[in-house]
Amino acid sequence: MSGQTSANTVGGWTDEQIRSLFDEERGLIDPRIYTDTLLYERELDRIFSRSWLLLGHETHVPKPGDYLATYMGEDPVILVRQKDASLRVFLNQCRHRSMRICRADAGNARAFTCSYHGWAYDISGKLVNVPFESQGYGVLDKAEWSPLQARVATYKGLIFANWDQDASDLDAYLGDAAFYLDHMLDRSETGTEAIGGIQKWVIPCNWKFAAEQFCSDMYHAGTVSHLSGIMAGLPEDVELGNVQIPTAGFQFRSDGGGHGTGFYVAEPAMLQAIMGPRVTEYWTDSPAAEAARRRLGSAERACQLMAQHMTIFPTCSFLPGINTVRTWHPRGPGEIEVWAFTVVDADAPDEIKEEYRRQTIRTFSAGGVFEQDDGENWVEIQRVLRGHMARNQTLNAQLGLGQWRTDHPDYPGRISYVYSEEAARGFYQHWSDMMTRSDMSAALHRRSGLTAPGQCGKSIEVAK
Amino acid sequence: MKVTTEAADLSKNDRNSGQGMQLRPQISNVDVQVQHEIEQFYYREAWLLDNRKFKEWFALLDDDIRYFMPLRTSRIQREGALEFSGDNEFAHFDDDIKTMKGRLRKLLSDVGWSENPASRTRHIVSNVIVNTLDSDDVYEVSSAFFVYRNRLESQVDLFAGERRDILRRRADGIGFGIGKRIILIDQSTINSNNLSILF
């Protein structure tokens, strides 16, 4: 097999070589996955062109013509609400000379006109007017020369898009992870709404550091990364030494999808430190918490899961309870743009919405007392990996290796202790599979998926 | 200087009053002494930050401080009023005295990694426009800032923008307290891995 040059050799790496970069059984990572330019180009093709990617929340574009200019991987796209309330996502690229069709971040439009030669598009992304068409082109096939359309689907307010017509639908893609998404998205019959505004900033680090941490890493929060963030939220007369860092909780690894989550159970110290007493009370002991208990069918899931972290593969990450949601847009192997927003229950009292707004700005944002320190870690890792010897040292992903079960009575998927890297191993195994297998869509369809004890809602595909 | 055109109305493009004030350049209505005192206050304030006298800097904040940096987006002309995020929307900072004290505690701790080791900063403050308010002791001030940050080995971040402050005269300290600070940063995507410094 080795030395074989065939269709399996793409961008200088053979499938076999790529598979050897992550050793699932022994929990070993080859750090070149974070630095190699050819691997990154392959990620854009095999992962970002075939996965469901988070673009925003339905309430970002409530009215017909409302649009967001955003990205799928490195590709600029426009997300637009249609007159029939459906959503469209298409490449933000004029097919004449590749000019960006829409150059504002957001707004409301009746049409998009390319500022280079005036090719005009309606809000569904259809080319409708070409200057000097009859003189210059005779008749131009406008359907053929319209921008590329993506598939769009929503899951309980969150909008995802996918370029791959053969990819499984969003429900199958989320699979057993939807159960855990519902902790944030399905607490109230009114669903969630986004607090206005998307915060954007640049971190010079590989996208997988951010995505893996939200997928699998309570370890950094329970040890030293965020001690000063915790300290910033303490009452003035309470010392850090008096804080009981939680120790009880679980981690979940999705069955084959690369998704992961983890949470403390019935230990509120971390949630208190991040969101303060009012949000903690709202989440655990309030009429809204009671409504969530009824909807989710479990008092523990609704009210006792604390400081939950989660990633939907590859780059959709969020923290149920804290309610920050973000996409890590890749910008080469060594840089990301973070696009972050906050959601709240649509029927939450105004003072709770305000508290969510202020506390997530305070903690999980570019200036957030927690997130400041994440940016510091990832940047330093990326710098260290410039080293030739450093890039050739195997990294340890063995925390909780082999310590999991799939027969938990309350929680679907592969369940391990809250301080584990089982979900990270699932994340990297899925990365490896996506990079090397052409049958991933079928594989996602086949997996056990929706075997959750609780109910999971259905995603809605809104444009194809 | 007297500017009266619509375009020069700094409050006009604000989505709401979050940016704080009906500030509009007009013929200066403060005497040279006040202008001098306020400029000197800013130079000394910048010195405190750049020399990491954080306790002394935090002591300049009045108890009712709002430390606010709205988001900024690129908008087409006719939707220019939406450029800054509003009071009930997301922001880069929106702190009161209590949460600012938490930031101080983080800065002074041994485990605040984003500023330990500390950044090297230089705050350059200029274009100071002072308007008096009803009381002689309260001023509404616009200033331009340029902040250079260098951290660890070779990281460099540059931030420019405008601050809109309410300053209240104090008998002690360096002459004034900060009742409000609205920071209008000249970036939409923050071109840095974090905002762990003060503006």
CSV table of C-alpha atoms in Angstrom, one decimal, chain B residues 26-195:
chain,number,residue,atom,x,y,z
B,26,GLN,CA,-18.6,73.5,18.3
B,27,ILE,CA,-16.7,76.5,19.3
B,28,SER,CA,-14.9,75.6,22.6
B,29,ASN,CA,-16.9,76.8,25.5
B,30,VAL,CA,-14.3,76.0,28.1
B,31,ASP,CA,-11.4,78.2,29.2
B,32,VAL,CA,-7.8,77.3,28.6
B,33,GLN,CA,-7.3,76.3,32.2
B,34,VAL,CA,-10.0,73.6,32.0
B,35,GLN,CA,-8.8,72.4,28.7
B,36,HIS,CA,-5.3,72.1,30.1
B,37,GLU,CA,-6.5,70.3,33.2
B,38,ILE,CA,-8.4,67.7,31.3
B,39,GLU,CA,-5.6,67.0,28.8
B,40,GLN,CA,-3.2,66.7,31.7
B,41,PHE,CA,-5.7,64.3,33.4
B,42,TYR,CA,-5.7,62.1,30.3
B,43,TYR,CA,-1.9,62.0,30.0
B,44,ARG,CA,-1.6,61.0,33.7
B,45,GLU,CA,-4.4,58.4,33.3
B,46,ALA,CA,-2.5,56.9,30.3
B,47,TRP,CA,0.7,56.9,32.4
B,48,LEU,CA,-1.0,54.9,35.1
B,49,LEU,CA,-2.2,52.3,32.6
B,50,ASP,CA,1.1,52.1,30.8
B,51,ASN,CA,3.0,51.7,34.0
B,52,ARG,CA,0.6,49.1,35.3
B,53,LYS,CA,-0.6,51.2,38.3
B,54,PHE,CA,-3.9,49.4,38.0
B,55,LYS,CA,-5.2,50.1,41.5
B,56,GLU,CA,-4.7,53.8,41.0
B,57,TRP,CA,-6.4,53.6,37.6
B,58,PHE,CA,-9.4,51.8,38.9
B,59,ALA,CA,-9.7,54.4,41.7
B,60,LEU,CA,-10.5,56.9,39.0
B,61,LEU,CA,-13.7,55.2,38.2
B,62,ASP,CA,-16.8,56.7,39.8
B,63,ASP,CA,-19.3,54.3,41.4
B,64,ASP,CA,-21.8,54.7,38.6
B,65,ILE,CA,-19.3,54.1,35.9
B,66,ARG,CA,-20.5,52.5,32.6
B,67,TYR,CA,-17.5,51.2,30.7
B,68,PHE,CA,-19.0,50.3,27.3
B,69,MET,CA,-17.5,49.4,23.9
B,70,PRO,CA,-20.2,48.6,21.3
B,71,LEU,CA,-19.7,46.3,18.4
B,72,ARG,CA,-19.3,47.9,15.0
B,73,THR,CA,-20.4,46.5,11.6
B,74,SER,CA,-19.8,47.5,8.0
B,75,ARG,CA,-23.2,48.8,6.7
B,76,ILE,CA,-24.4,50.3,3.5
B,77,GLN,CA,-24.9,54.0,3.6
B,78,ARG,CA,-28.7,54.1,4.1
B,79,GLU,CA,-28.4,51.7,7.0
B,80,GLY,CA,-25.5,53.6,8.6
B,81,ALA,CA,-27.5,54.2,11.7
B,82,LEU,CA,-27.1,50.5,12.5
B,83,GLU,CA,-23.3,50.7,12.5
B,84,PHE,CA,-22.9,50.5,16.3
B,85,SER,CA,-24.7,47.8,18.4
B,86,GLY,CA,-27.3,49.2,20.7
B,87,ASP,CA,-27.9,49.2,24.5
B,88,ASN,CA,-29.7,45.9,24.5
B,89,GLU,CA,-27.3,44.1,22.1
B,90,PHE,CA,-24.0,42.4,22.3
B,91,ALA,CA,-20.9,44.6,22.9
B,92,HIS,CA,-17.1,44.2,23.5
B,93,PHE,CA,-17.5,45.6,27.0
B,94,ASP,CA,-20.4,46.7,29.1
B,95,ASP,CA,-19.2,46.9,32.7
B,96,ASP,CA,-20.4,48.6,35.9
B,97,ILE,CA,-18.2,49.3,39.0
B,98,LYS,CA,-18.8,45.8,40.4
B,99,THR,CA,-17.7,43.9,37.2
B,100,MET,CA,-14.8,46.4,36.7
B,101,LYS,CA,-13.6,45.4,40.2
B,102,GLY,CA,-13.7,41.8,39.1
B,103,ARG,CA,-11.5,42.7,36.2
B,104,LEU,CA,-9.0,44.4,38.6
B,105,ARG,CA,-8.9,41.3,40.7
B,106,LYS,CA,-8.1,39.2,37.7
B,107,LEU,CA,-5.4,41.6,36.5
B,108,LEU,CA,-3.7,41.6,39.9
B,109,SER,CA,-3.8,37.8,40.4
B,110,ASP,CA,-1.0,35.4,39.7
B,111,VAL,CA,-3.2,33.3,37.5
B,112,GLY,CA,-4.5,35.9,34.9
B,113,TRP,CA,-2.6,34.3,32.0
B,114,SER,CA,-3.7,36.8,29.4
B,115,GLU,CA,-1.9,39.5,31.3
B,116,ASN,CA,0.7,37.4,33.2
B,117,PRO,CA,3.3,38.1,31.9
B,118,ALA,CA,1.9,41.6,31.3
B,119,SER,CA,1.5,43.3,28.0
B,120,ARG,CA,3.6,46.4,27.2
B,121,THR,CA,1.1,49.2,26.3
B,122,ARG,CA,1.3,52.8,25.2
B,123,HIS,CA,-1.9,54.9,25.2
B,124,ILE,CA,-1.6,58.0,23.1
B,125,VAL,CA,-4.5,60.4,23.7
B,126,SER,CA,-5.2,63.4,21.5
B,127,ASN,CA,-7.9,65.5,19.8
B,128,VAL,CA,-9.4,66.4,23.2
B,129,ILE,CA,-12.8,68.2,22.7
B,130,VAL,CA,-14.4,69.4,26.0
B,131,ASN,CA,-17.9,70.5,26.5
B,132,THR,CA,-19.2,71.8,29.8
B,133,LEU,CA,-22.5,70.4,31.1
B,134,ASP,CA,-25.0,72.1,33.4
B,135,SER,CA,-22.7,71.8,36.4
B,136,ASP,CA,-19.3,73.5,36.3
B,137,ASP,CA,-17.7,70.4,37.7
B,138,VAL,CA,-18.9,67.9,35.0
B,139,TYR,CA,-17.5,67.7,31.5
B,140,GLU,CA,-18.4,65.8,28.4
B,141,VAL,CA,-15.2,64.9,26.6
B,142,SER,CA,-14.3,63.3,23.3
B,143,SER,CA,-10.8,62.2,22.7
B,144,ALA,CA,-9.0,60.1,20.1
B,145,PHE,CA,-6.8,57.2,21.3
B,146,PHE,CA,-4.1,55.1,19.7
B,147,VAL,CA,-3.1,52.1,21.8
B,148,TYR,CA,-0.1,50.0,21.0
B,149,ARG,CA,0.3,46.6,22.7
B,150,ASN,CA,3.3,44.4,22.5
B,151,ARG,CA,3.2,41.1,24.4
B,152,LEU,CA,5.4,38.1,25.1
B,153,GLU,CA,8.0,37.8,22.4
B,154,SER,CA,6.7,39.6,19.3
B,155,GLN,CA,2.9,40.0,19.4
B,156,VAL,CA,1.9,43.5,18.3
B,157,ASP,CA,-1.7,44.8,18.4
B,158,LEU,CA,-2.8,48.3,17.3
B,159,PHE,CA,-6.1,49.8,18.4
B,160,ALA,CA,-7.4,53.2,17.4
B,161,GLY,CA,-10.7,54.9,18.3
B,162,GLU,CA,-12.6,57.5,20.1
B,163,ARG,CA,-13.5,57.7,23.8
B,164,ARG,CA,-16.6,59.7,24.9
B,165,ASP,CA,-16.3,60.3,28.6
B,166,ILE,CA,-18.2,62.0,31.4
B,167,LEU,CA,-15.5,63.5,33.7
B,168,ARG,CA,-16.3,64.8,37.2
B,169,ARG,CA,-13.9,67.1,39.0
B,170,ARG,CA,-12.4,65.7,42.1
B,171,ALA,CA,-10.5,67.4,44.8
B,172,ASP,CA,-8.0,64.6,45.2
B,173,GLY,CA,-6.1,62.2,42.9
B,174,ILE,CA,-5.3,63.5,39.5
B,175,GLY,CA,-8.2,66.0,39.3
B,176,PHE,CA,-11.1,64.1,37.8
B,177,GLY,CA,-13.1,60.9,38.1
B,178,ILE,CA,-14.6,59.0,35.2
B,179,GLY,CA,-18.4,58.7,35.3
B,180,LYS,CA,-18.8,57.1,31.9
B,181,ARG,CA,-16.5,55.8,29.2
B,182,ILE,CA,-17.9,54.9,25.8
B,183,ILE,CA,-15.2,53.4,23.6
B,184,LEU,CA,-15.8,53.5,19.8
B,185,ILE,CA,-13.1,51.3,18.4
B,186,ASP,CA,-12.1,51.6,14.8
B,187,GLN,CA,-12.4,47.9,14.0
B,188,SER,CA,-15.3,45.6,13.2
B,189,THR,CA,-13.5,42.3,13.5
B,190,ILE,CA,-11.2,42.8,16.4
B,191,ASN,CA,-7.7,42.1,15.0
B,192,SER,CA,-6.3,40.5,18.1
B,193,ASN,CA,-6.6,37.3,20.1
B,194,ASN,CA,-8.2,39.1,23.0
B,195,LEU,CA,-9.0,42.4,24.6
